[in-house]
Coordinates of C-alpha atoms in Angstrom, one line a residue:
Chain Z
M1 CA 104.2 129.7 206.9
T2 CA 102.0 129.7 210.0
I3 CA 99.1 128.2 208.0
F4 CA 101.5 125.7 206.5
L5 CA 102.8 124.5 210.0
Q6 CA 99.4 124.5 211.6
T7 CA 98.1 122.4 208.8
F8 CA 101.0 120.1 209.1
V9 CA 100.2 119.4 212.7
N10 CA 96.5 118.9 212.0
A11 CA 97.3 116.7 209.0
L12 CA 99.7 114.5 211.0
A13 CA 97.1 114.0 213.8
L14 CA 94.3 113.2 211.4
G15 CA 96.5 111.0 209.3
S16 CA 97.5 109.0 212.3
L17 CA 93.9 108.4 213.1
Y18 CA 93.2 107.3 209.5
G19 CA 96.2 105.0 209.7
L20 CA 95.0 103.3 212.9
I21 CA 91.6 102.7 211.4
A22 CA 93.0 101.6 208.0
L23 CA 95.1 98.9 209.8
G24 CA 91.8 97.2 210.8
Y25 CA 90.6 97.0 207.2
T26 CA 93.9 95.8 206.0
L27 CA 94.4 93.1 208.7
V28 CA 91.0 91.6 208.2
Y29 CA 91.4 91.7 204.4
G30 CA 94.8 90.0 204.8
V31 CA 93.4 86.9 206.5
L32 CA 89.9 86.7 205.1
R33 CA 90.1 88.6 201.7
F34 CA 87.0 90.5 202.6
I35 CA 86.3 94.2 203.3
N36 CA 84.8 94.5 206.7
F37 CA 82.4 97.4 206.1
A38 CA 81.3 97.3 209.7
H39 CA 84.8 98.5 210.7
S40 CA 83.9 102.2 210.7
D41 CA 81.2 101.4 213.2
I42 CA 83.7 99.8 215.5
F43 CA 85.6 103.1 215.3
M44 CA 82.4 105.0 216.2
I45 CA 81.6 102.6 219.1
G46 CA 85.2 103.1 220.3
A47 CA 84.6 106.8 220.5
W48 CA 81.2 106.5 222.1
I49 CA 82.1 103.7 224.6
S50 CA 85.1 105.9 225.7
F51 CA 82.6 108.6 226.4
T52 CA 80.3 106.2 228.3
F53 CA 83.1 104.7 230.4
T54 CA 84.3 108.2 231.3
G55 CA 80.8 109.0 232.6
W56 CA 80.5 105.7 234.5
L57 CA 83.8 106.2 236.2
G58 CA 82.7 109.7 237.2
W59 CA 85.4 111.4 235.2
S60 CA 83.1 113.7 233.2
T61 CA 84.2 116.7 235.2
G62 CA 87.9 116.4 236.1
A63 CA 89.7 113.2 235.5
P64 CA 92.8 111.8 237.3
A65 CA 96.1 111.4 235.5
Y66 CA 95.6 107.7 235.0
A67 CA 92.1 108.2 233.3
L68 CA 93.5 108.1 229.8
P69 CA 95.3 104.7 230.0
V70 CA 92.3 103.2 231.8
I71 CA 89.7 104.4 229.3
L72 CA 92.1 103.4 226.5
V73 CA 92.4 99.8 227.7
L74 CA 88.7 99.5 228.5
A75 CA 87.6 100.8 225.0
M76 CA 90.2 98.7 223.2
G77 CA 89.1 95.6 225.2
F78 CA 85.4 96.3 224.7
C79 CA 85.7 96.7 220.9
A80 CA 88.0 93.7 220.6
L81 CA 85.5 91.5 222.3
L82 CA 82.6 93.0 220.4
A83 CA 84.4 92.4 217.1
V84 CA 85.2 88.8 218.0
A85 CA 81.5 88.3 218.9
I86 CA 80.4 89.8 215.6
E87 CA 82.9 87.6 213.7
Q88 CA 81.6 84.5 215.4
I89 CA 77.9 85.3 215.0
A90 CA 77.8 87.0 211.6
Y91 CA 80.9 86.1 209.5
K92 CA 82.1 82.7 210.7
P93 CA 79.0 80.8 209.4
L94 CA 79.8 82.3 206.0
R95 CA 83.4 81.2 205.9
K96 CA 82.7 79.0 202.8
A97 CA 80.1 81.2 201.3
P98 CA 80.9 83.5 198.3
R99 CA 82.6 86.7 199.2
L100 CA 79.6 88.8 198.1
N101 CA 77.4 87.2 200.8
V102 CA 79.9 88.2 203.5
L103 CA 80.2 91.7 202.1
I104 CA 76.5 92.2 202.3
T105 CA 76.4 90.7 205.8
A106 CA 79.1 93.3 206.8
I107 CA 76.8 96.1 205.5
G108 CA 74.0 94.6 207.5
V109 CA 76.2 94.5 210.6
S110 CA 77.1 98.1 210.0
L111 CA 73.5 99.2 209.8
F112 CA 72.7 97.1 212.9
L113 CA 75.4 98.8 214.9
Q114 CA 74.6 102.3 213.8
N115 CA 70.9 101.9 214.6
T116 CA 71.4 100.1 217.8
G117 CA 73.6 103.0 218.9
V118 CA 70.9 105.6 218.6
L119 CA 68.6 103.7 221.0
K120 CA 68.1 105.7 224.1
Q121 CA 69.2 102.7 226.2
V122 CA 72.5 102.7 224.3
F123 CA 74.1 106.0 223.2
G124 CA 71.0 108.0 222.3
T125 CA 70.4 110.5 219.5
Q126 CA 71.9 113.5 221.3
P127 CA 75.3 114.6 220.2
Q128 CA 77.7 114.7 223.2
R129 CA 80.9 116.4 224.1
M130 CA 83.7 114.2 225.1
P131 CA 85.1 115.4 228.5
S132 CA 88.8 116.2 228.3
L133 CA 90.7 113.4 229.9
V134 CA 94.0 115.1 229.6
N135 CA 95.0 118.6 230.6
D136 CA 95.1 120.1 227.1
H137 CA 97.4 123.0 226.7
V138 CA 99.9 124.5 224.3
M139 CA 102.9 122.3 224.7
F140 CA 105.4 124.4 222.7
T141 CA 105.3 127.1 220.1
L142 CA 107.0 126.4 216.8
A143 CA 107.4 129.4 214.4
G144 CA 104.4 131.1 215.9
V145 CA 102.3 127.9 215.9
G146 CA 101.1 126.6 219.2
V147 CA 101.3 122.8 219.2
Q148 CA 98.5 121.4 221.4
F149 CA 99.2 118.6 223.8
V150 CA 96.3 116.5 222.4
D151 CA 97.8 116.6 218.9
V152 CA 101.1 115.3 220.3
L153 CA 99.2 112.7 222.2
V154 CA 97.3 111.5 219.1
V155 CA 100.4 111.2 217.0
L156 CA 102.6 109.5 219.7
L157 CA 99.9 107.1 220.8
A158 CA 98.9 106.2 217.3
G159 CA 102.5 105.8 216.3
A160 CA 103.3 103.6 219.3
L161 CA 100.3 101.3 218.6
M162 CA 101.3 101.1 214.9
L163 CA 104.9 100.1 215.9
L164 CA 103.5 97.5 218.4
L165 CA 101.4 96.0 215.6
Q166 CA 104.4 96.0 213.2
W167 CA 106.4 94.1 215.8
M168 CA 103.6 91.7 216.4
V169 CA 103.0 91.0 212.7
F170 CA 106.7 90.6 211.8
R171 CA 108.4 89.4 214.9
T172 CA 106.1 87.1 216.9
R173 CA 104.6 83.7 216.4
L174 CA 101.1 85.1 216.2
G175 CA 102.3 87.4 213.4
R176 CA 103.9 84.5 211.6
A177 CA 100.6 82.6 211.9
M178 CA 98.7 85.6 210.6
R179 CA 101.0 85.9 207.6
A180 CA 100.8 82.2 206.9
V181 CA 97.0 82.2 207.0
S182 CA 97.0 85.3 204.8
F183 CA 99.3 83.6 202.3
D184 CA 97.6 80.2 202.2
E185 CA 94.9 79.3 204.7
R186 CA 94.7 75.6 203.9
T187 CA 98.4 75.0 204.1
A188 CA 98.6 77.0 207.3
S189 CA 95.9 74.7 208.8
L190 CA 97.8 71.6 207.7
M191 CA 100.8 73.0 209.5
G192 CA 98.9 73.0 212.7
I193 CA 97.7 76.6 212.8
N194 CA 94.2 77.1 214.2
V195 CA 92.9 79.3 211.4
N196 CA 89.7 80.2 213.1
Q197 CA 91.5 81.4 216.2
V198 CA 93.9 83.4 214.1
I199 CA 91.0 85.1 212.3
S200 CA 89.3 85.9 215.6
I201 CA 92.4 87.4 217.0
T202 CA 93.0 89.4 213.9
F203 CA 89.5 90.9 214.1
G204 CA 90.1 91.6 217.8
I205 CA 93.4 93.4 217.1
G206 CA 92.1 95.5 214.2
S207 CA 89.1 96.5 216.3
A208 CA 91.1 97.4 219.3
L209 CA 93.1 99.8 217.1
A210 CA 89.9 101.3 215.8
A211 CA 88.7 101.8 219.4
A212 CA 92.0 103.6 220.2
A213 CA 91.4 105.8 217.1
G214 CA 87.9 106.4 218.4
L215 CA 89.1 107.6 221.8
L216 CA 91.8 109.8 220.2
Y217 CA 89.3 111.2 217.8
A218 CA 86.9 112.0 220.6
L219 CA 89.7 113.7 222.6
K220 CA 90.9 115.7 219.6
Y221 CA 87.7 116.8 218.1
G222 CA 85.5 116.7 221.3
S223 CA 82.0 116.4 219.7
L224 CA 80.4 113.0 219.2
K225 CA 77.6 112.9 216.6
Q226 CA 75.0 110.3 217.1
S227 CA 76.0 106.8 216.0
A228 CA 74.1 106.7 212.7
D229 CA 75.5 110.0 211.6
A230 CA 77.2 110.1 208.3
T231 CA 80.4 111.6 209.7
W232 CA 81.4 108.2 211.1
V233 CA 80.8 106.4 207.9
L234 CA 82.7 109.1 206.0
L235 CA 85.7 108.9 208.4
G236 CA 85.7 105.1 208.1
L237 CA 85.4 105.3 204.3
K238 CA 88.4 107.6 204.1
A239 CA 90.4 105.2 206.3
F240 CA 89.3 102.4 203.9
V241 CA 90.6 104.6 201.0
A242 CA 93.9 104.9 202.9
A243 CA 94.1 101.1 203.1
V244 CA 93.4 100.8 199.4
I245 CA 95.9 103.5 198.4
G246 CA 98.5 101.9 200.6
G247 CA 97.8 98.5 199.1
I248 CA 95.1 96.5 200.9
G249 CA 96.5 93.7 203.0
N250 CA 99.7 95.6 203.5
V251 CA 100.3 96.7 207.1
R252 CA 102.9 99.4 206.4
G253 CA 101.0 100.6 203.4
A254 CA 97.9 101.2 205.5
V255 CA 99.9 103.5 207.9
A256 CA 101.5 105.4 205.0
G257 CA 98.1 105.6 203.2
G258 CA 96.5 107.0 206.3
V259 CA 99.1 109.7 206.7
L260 CA 98.9 110.5 203.0
I261 CA 95.1 110.9 203.2
G262 CA 95.4 113.1 206.2
F263 CA 97.8 115.5 204.5
L264 CA 95.8 115.5 201.3
E265 CA 92.6 116.4 203.1
M266 CA 94.2 119.1 205.4
Y267 CA 96.4 120.8 202.8
G268 CA 93.6 120.6 200.2
A269 CA 91.2 122.3 202.7
A270 CA 93.8 124.9 203.7
Y271 CA 95.1 125.9 200.3
L272 CA 92.4 125.0 197.8
S273 CA 88.9 124.9 199.2
P274 CA 87.7 123.6 202.6
H275 CA 84.3 122.7 201.0
L276 CA 85.9 120.1 198.8
K277 CA 88.0 118.4 201.5
D278 CA 86.3 115.1 201.1
V279 CA 86.7 115.3 197.3
Y280 CA 90.5 115.3 197.2
V281 CA 90.8 112.0 198.9
F282 CA 88.5 110.2 196.4
V283 CA 90.0 111.9 193.4
V284 CA 93.4 110.6 194.5
L285 CA 91.9 107.2 195.1
I286 CA 90.6 107.1 191.5
G287 CA 94.0 108.2 190.3
V288 CA 95.8 105.5 192.2
L289 CA 93.3 102.8 191.1
L290 CA 93.9 103.9 187.5
V291 CA 97.6 104.0 187.6
K292 CA 98.5 101.3 190.2
P293 CA 95.4 99.4 191.2
S294 CA 97.2 97.2 193.7
G295 CA 98.0 100.3 195.8
L296 CA 101.2 102.3 196.2
F297 CA 102.8 99.6 198.4
G298 CA 100.8 96.6 197.1
K299 CA 102.0 93.9 194.8
A300 CA 100.1 93.0 191.7
V301 CA 98.4 89.7 192.1
V302 CA 98.9 87.5 189.1
E303 CA 95.7 85.6 188.3
K304 CA 96.4 81.9 188.1
V305 CA 95.0 80.3 185.0
Chain N
M1 CA 114.3 45.3 202.3
S2 CA 113.7 46.0 206.0
T3 CA 110.5 44.3 207.3
A4 CA 111.5 44.4 210.9
V5 CA 108.7 46.8 211.9
T6 CA 106.6 45.0 214.4
S7 CA 105.7 47.8 216.9
E8 CA 102.2 49.2 217.4
P9 CA 100.5 50.8 214.4
V10 CA 100.8 54.6 214.3
L11 CA 98.5 55.1 211.4
T12 CA 95.5 53.0 210.7
A13 CA 93.1 53.7 207.9
Q14 CA 90.1 51.4 207.6
H15 CA 87.8 51.1 204.6
L16 CA 88.0 54.8 203.6
S17 CA 85.6 55.8 200.8
L18 CA 85.0 59.2 199.3
A19 CA 82.9 60.1 196.3
F20 CA 82.7 63.5 194.5
G21 CA 79.2 63.5 193.2
G22 CA 79.0 60.3 191.2
L23 CA 82.7 59.8 190.9
K24 CA 84.2 57.3 193.4
A25 CA 87.5 59.0 194.2
V26 CA 88.6 56.5 196.8
A27 CA 86.9 53.2 197.5
D28 CA 87.5 51.0 200.5
F29 CA 91.1 52.0 201.1
S30 CA 92.8 50.4 204.1
L31 CA 96.4 50.9 205.3
T32 CA 98.4 50.3 208.5
L33 CA 101.6 52.0 209.1
R34 CA 103.9 51.0 212.0
A35 CA 106.4 53.2 213.7
G36 CA 109.5 53.6 211.4
A37 CA 107.7 52.2 208.4
L38 CA 108.4 53.5 204.9
A39 CA 105.5 52.8 202.7
G40 CA 104.6 53.8 199.1
L41 CA 101.4 54.7 197.4
I42 CA 101.5 54.4 193.7
G43 CA 99.1 54.4 190.8
P44 CA 98.4 56.2 187.5
N45 CA 97.4 59.8 187.5
G46 CA 94.0 60.4 188.9
A47 CA 94.1 57.1 190.9
G48 CA 93.2 58.8 194.1
K49 CA 96.6 59.0 195.8
T50 CA 96.5 62.7 196.7
T51 CA 92.9 62.3 197.7
I52 CA 94.0 59.8 200.2
F53 CA 96.5 62.3 201.6
N54 CA 93.7 64.8 201.8
L55 CA 91.5 62.3 203.7
L56 CA 94.3 61.5 206.1
T57 CA 95.1 65.2 206.8
G58 CA 91.5 66.3 207.2
V59 CA 91.2 68.4 204.0
Y60 CA 88.4 66.0 203.1
Q61 CA 86.2 64.0 205.4
P62 CA 85.6 60.4 204.3
D63 CA 82.1 59.2 203.4
Q64 CA 82.9 56.0 205.1
G65 CA 85.7 54.5 207.1
E66 CA 87.9 55.4 210.0
I67 CA 91.3 56.9 210.6
F68 CA 93.4 56.4 213.7
L69 CA 96.7 58.0 214.7
G70 CA 97.9 55.6 217.4
K71 CA 94.7 55.2 219.4
Q72 CA 93.3 58.6 218.6
R73 CA 90.4 58.6 216.2
L74 CA 90.9 61.4 213.6
N75 CA 87.5 61.4 211.9
G76 CA 85.9 64.9 212.1
L77 CA 89.0 66.6 213.3
K78 CA 90.2 69.8 211.5
P79 CA 93.6 69.7 209.6
S80 CA 95.1 71.9 212.4
A81 CA 94.0 69.4 215.1
R82 CA 95.4 66.5 213.0
A83 CA 98.7 68.4 212.7
K84 CA 98.8 68.7 216.5
A85 CA 98.0 65.0 216.8
G86 CA 101.1 64.2 214.7
M87 CA 100.2 64.2 211.0
A88 CA 102.3 66.2 208.6
R89 CA 102.6 66.4 204.9
T90 CA 104.2 68.0 201.9
F91 CA 102.5 68.9 198.6
Q92 CA 102.8 67.6 195.1
N93 CA 102.5 71.2 193.8
I94 CA 104.7 73.0 196.4
R95 CA 102.7 75.1 198.8
L96 CA 105.2 77.1 200.9
F97 CA 104.4 80.5 202.4
G98 CA 106.2 82.1 199.6
E99 CA 106.3 85.6 201.0
L100 CA 107.8 84.5 204.3
S101 CA 111.5 83.7 204.8
V102 CA 112.7 80.2 204.7
L103 CA 113.3 80.3 208.4
D104 CA 109.8 81.7 209.1
N105 CA 108.2 78.9 207.1
V106 CA 109.7 76.4 209.5
R107 CA 109.1 78.5 212.6
T108 CA 105.4 78.9 211.7
A109 CA 105.0 75.1 211.8
C110 CA 106.9 74.9 215.1
G111 CA 104.0 76.9 216.6
V112 CA 102.0 73.7 216.8
R113 CA 103.9 72.7 220.0
A114 CA 104.4 76.1 221.5
K115 CA 102.9 76.8 224.9
S116 CA 103.1 80.6 225.6
G117 CA 100.5 82.7 223.9
L118 CA 99.5 86.2 223.0
V119 CA 99.9 87.6 226.5
G120 CA 103.4 86.2 226.8
A121 CA 104.2 87.8 223.4
L122 CA 102.9 91.2 224.4
L123 CA 104.6 91.2 227.7
R124 CA 107.7 89.6 226.3
T125 CA 107.9 87.3 229.3
P126 CA 111.1 85.3 229.9
G127 CA 109.2 82.1 229.1
W128 CA 108.1 83.5 225.8
R129 CA 111.6 84.7 224.9
A130 CA 113.1 81.3 225.8
E131 CA 110.5 79.5 223.7
E132 CA 111.0 81.8 220.7
R133 CA 114.7 81.2 220.9
A134 CA 114.2 77.4 221.2
I135 CA 111.9 77.5 218.1
T136 CA 114.5 79.4 216.1
E137 CA 117.2 77.0 217.1
R138 CA 115.2 74.0 216.3
S139 CA 114.2 75.5 213.0
M140 CA 117.8 76.2 212.1
D141 CA 118.7 72.6 213.0
L142 CA 116.0 71.3 210.7
L143 CA 117.2 73.5 207.9
Q144 CA 120.7 72.2 208.6
T145 CA 119.5 68.6 208.4
L146 CA 117.8 69.3 205.0
G147 CA 120.9 71.2 203.8
I148 CA 119.3 74.6 203.2
A149 CA 120.4 76.5 206.4
G150 CA 122.5 78.8 204.2
R151 CA 119.3 80.2 202.7
A152 CA 117.4 80.7 206.0
H153 CA 116.8 84.4 205.4
E154 CA 115.8 84.3 201.8
Q155 CA 112.2 84.5 200.7
A156 CA 110.8 81.0 200.3
K157 CA 109.6 81.6 196.8
S158 CA 113.1 82.6 195.7
L159 CA 114.5 79.2 196.4
P160 CA 115.3 76.8 193.5
Y161 CA 112.8 74.1 193.0
G162 CA 114.7 71.3 194.7
D163 CA 115.3 73.4 197.8
Q164 CA 111.7 74.3 198.0
R165 CA 110.9 70.6 198.2
R166 CA 113.5 70.2 200.9
L167 CA 112.0 73.2 202.8
E168 CA 108.5 71.6 202.6
I169 CA 110.0 68.6 204.3
A170 CA 111.7 70.7 207.0
R171 CA 108.4 72.5 207.6
A172 CA 106.5 69.3 207.9
L173 CA 109.1 67.9 210.4
A174 CA 108.8 71.1 212.5
T175 CA 105.4 70.0 213.6
E176 CA 107.1 66.9 215.2
P177 CA 105.0 64.4 213.3
K178 CA 104.4 60.7 214.0
V179 CA 103.4 60.2 210.4
L180 CA 105.0 62.1 207.5
L181 CA 103.1 62.1 204.2
L182 CA 105.3 63.0 201.2
D183 CA 103.5 63.8 198.0
E184 CA 106.0 63.2 195.1
P185 CA 109.1 64.3 196.9
V186 CA 111.4 63.8 193.9
A187 CA 109.1 65.1 191.2
G188 CA 111.0 67.3 188.8
M189 CA 114.4 66.5 190.3
N190 CA 117.5 65.4 188.4
T191 CA 119.2 62.1 189.0
Q192 CA 121.7 63.5 191.4
E193 CA 119.0 65.4 193.4
K194 CA 116.9 62.2 193.5
H195 CA 119.8 60.3 195.0
A196 CA 120.3 62.9 197.7
M197 CA 116.6 63.0 198.5
R198 CA 116.4 59.2 198.7
S199 CA 119.1 59.1 201.4
M200 CA 117.5 62.0 203.1
I201 CA 114.2 60.3 203.4
Q202 CA 115.8 57.2 204.8
Q203 CA 117.8 59.3 207.2
I204 CA 114.7 61.2 208.3
R205 CA 112.8 58.1 209.0
V206 CA 115.4 56.9 211.4
D207 CA 116.4 60.2 213.0
F208 CA 112.9 61.5 213.5
E209 CA 111.3 58.1 214.2
V210 CA 108.4 58.9 211.9
A211 CA 106.4 56.5 209.7
V212 CA 106.7 57.8 206.1
L213 CA 104.1 57.3 203.5
L214 CA 105.1 58.5 200.1
I215 CA 103.4 59.1 196.8
E216 CA 105.8 58.8 193.9
H217 CA 105.8 58.2 190.2
D218 CA 109.5 57.3 190.2
M219 CA 109.1 53.5 190.3
G220 CA 112.8 52.9 190.9
L221 CA 112.7 55.0 194.1
V222 CA 109.6 53.4 195.4
M223 CA 110.7 49.8 194.7
E224 CA 114.0 50.4 196.2
I225 CA 113.2 52.1 199.5
C226 CA 109.6 51.2 200.4
D227 CA 108.9 48.3 202.8
H228 CA 105.3 48.1 201.6
I229 CA 103.6 49.4 198.5
T230 CA 99.9 50.0 197.8
V231 CA 98.8 50.3 194.2
L232 CA 95.7 52.3 193.4
D233 CA 93.7 52.5 190.2
H234 CA 90.5 54.5 189.9
G235 CA 90.3 54.8 193.6
T236 CA 90.5 51.1 194.3
T237 CA 93.4 49.2 195.8
I238 CA 94.5 46.7 193.2
A239 CA 97.5 45.3 194.9
A240 CA 99.5 45.7 198.2
G241 CA 102.6 44.1 199.4
V242 CA 106.4 44.2 199.1
A243 CA 108.1 45.4 196.0
A244 CA 108.8 42.0 194.5
D245 CA 105.1 41.0 194.8
I246 CA 103.9 44.2 193.3
Q247 CA 106.3 44.0 190.3
N248 CA 105.0 40.6 189.5
D249 CA 101.3 41.2 190.1
P250 CA 99.5 40.8 186.8
A251 CA 96.8 43.3 187.8
V252 CA 99.4 46.0 188.5
I253 CA 101.2 45.3 185.3
E254 CA 98.0 45.5 183.3
A255 CA 96.5 48.6 185.0
Y256 CA 99.6 50.6 185.7
L257 CA 102.9 49.5 184.4
G258 CA 101.7 48.6 180.9
A259 CA 103.6 45.9 179.1
P260 CA 106.3 44.0 181.1
D261 CA 109.1 45.5 179.0
D262 CA 108.0 49.0 180.0
A263 CA 108.0 48.1 183.6
A264 CA 111.6 46.8 183.4
S265 CA 112.9 49.9 181.6
E266 CA 111.0 52.3 183.9
G267 CA 112.5 50.6 186.9
A268 CA 115.9 50.8 185.5
D269 CA 115.5 54.5 184.7
G270 CA 114.6 55.3 188.2
V271 CA 117.5 53.5 189.8
A272 CA 120.1 55.0 187.4

């Protein structure tokens, strides 16, 4: 029972992070019909830039209570601007090019970000420990399992950001514009929607969420591997799987997919074998693709002939 | 037939030409619409009518020629900028945002005139709230005008065909256009629906003070309501003028209406 509950907490925290990252994949896919393979690197930069800002602000040893919101806003803002810049420089010129060209460009961007990150003027090759911005302690004990403050923080903050995004997509004018562009870009344009602007904002929002996930990841797990390390790519990839399982392009599906992947990985590791924890996720992906290729929450697209 | 439109031109197209490879889709097309005008664009399939709509709305850029909305030159402007300038359209093959609700389809188009932006939305400022409320009210009014307010919360794709056409017009009007381009507004409608749509178009022209340019295959409708008709064939304007002149133009009869008996019967069908 203790293992079950402890795993539950871990799974929920990890799943929330996957969900946050998955939203970025799904949002960009929604408006551009393209998989942004550089998204996992934005997540990595979100974690590293949080570390960097913490150092610059002198909070490496002992941080004030307002440190977390400040770093959160800085990291989200930084990654949003970075993503908009990437979109303008790398993807926008390819708006009318075949999808494959954009996809390959995204892989190029991904490699560029990873390898720029290891430069000593940027983040360097040394792994780092993220200073604790919050006073982490056991908040409450549930059936013998101590629930850490940082786990609660991860789940609540991730949940709040997801709700904010939900509201934005389904209740605001910007969200209507995003859904209109997603449905039919040309018609949206003819109805006066500035499609390029909507695409830029979408990139920005998705990347801000990835940055938040990066900061939360750093807070929860502490150690930051160098930017070209495979850990980052693997985390990003699993978040991408979450988006696919939830039905790519579907905002709610991405969150559900993320949580599902988190549970799968954690319970698989706890009860089956921890060595295979990356395998479960991809096995389920294959299963979902075989049975319901449009994802659990996706709708099958009928090819027009 | 009302010909009392003497105000400034709202839409001026001068010598528009566009070729796709070797195919001349539109050649030397000119048109002037004055405020409150109701003009028709007719011609056999493939004559270039929809291409002209695409040129006017910025989906295509012309190889030659100029387009003005009032005094503003539209050449080179993106479709969204032209929508802001006051150009709105509907589509021959309906292109609604099918997954969005009927109301959201209209509200999306209202966004063209909205002021408050992302920050306002995130902070839920009073200005933003007021604007959202105004947009919703105006959208409901438009749906009311078009007679589909009762279906405001249904998914657009679930509407019956005729209502989808009406929704497209409501959405186009939401951008507060100066010029409204209607691509086959009564296509696929039965006689009763056509009658309703005809009065609706005439009503809209007056109530919203827009110049209307419509593409239509229903000769009866075009001949009856349009002040001015342009006939295209193979991208070229073969006749332009009032209905009576068009009906008696030998070039039109030959290229488009076929034998004179056919013309008479087609006209009668449409009016019935």
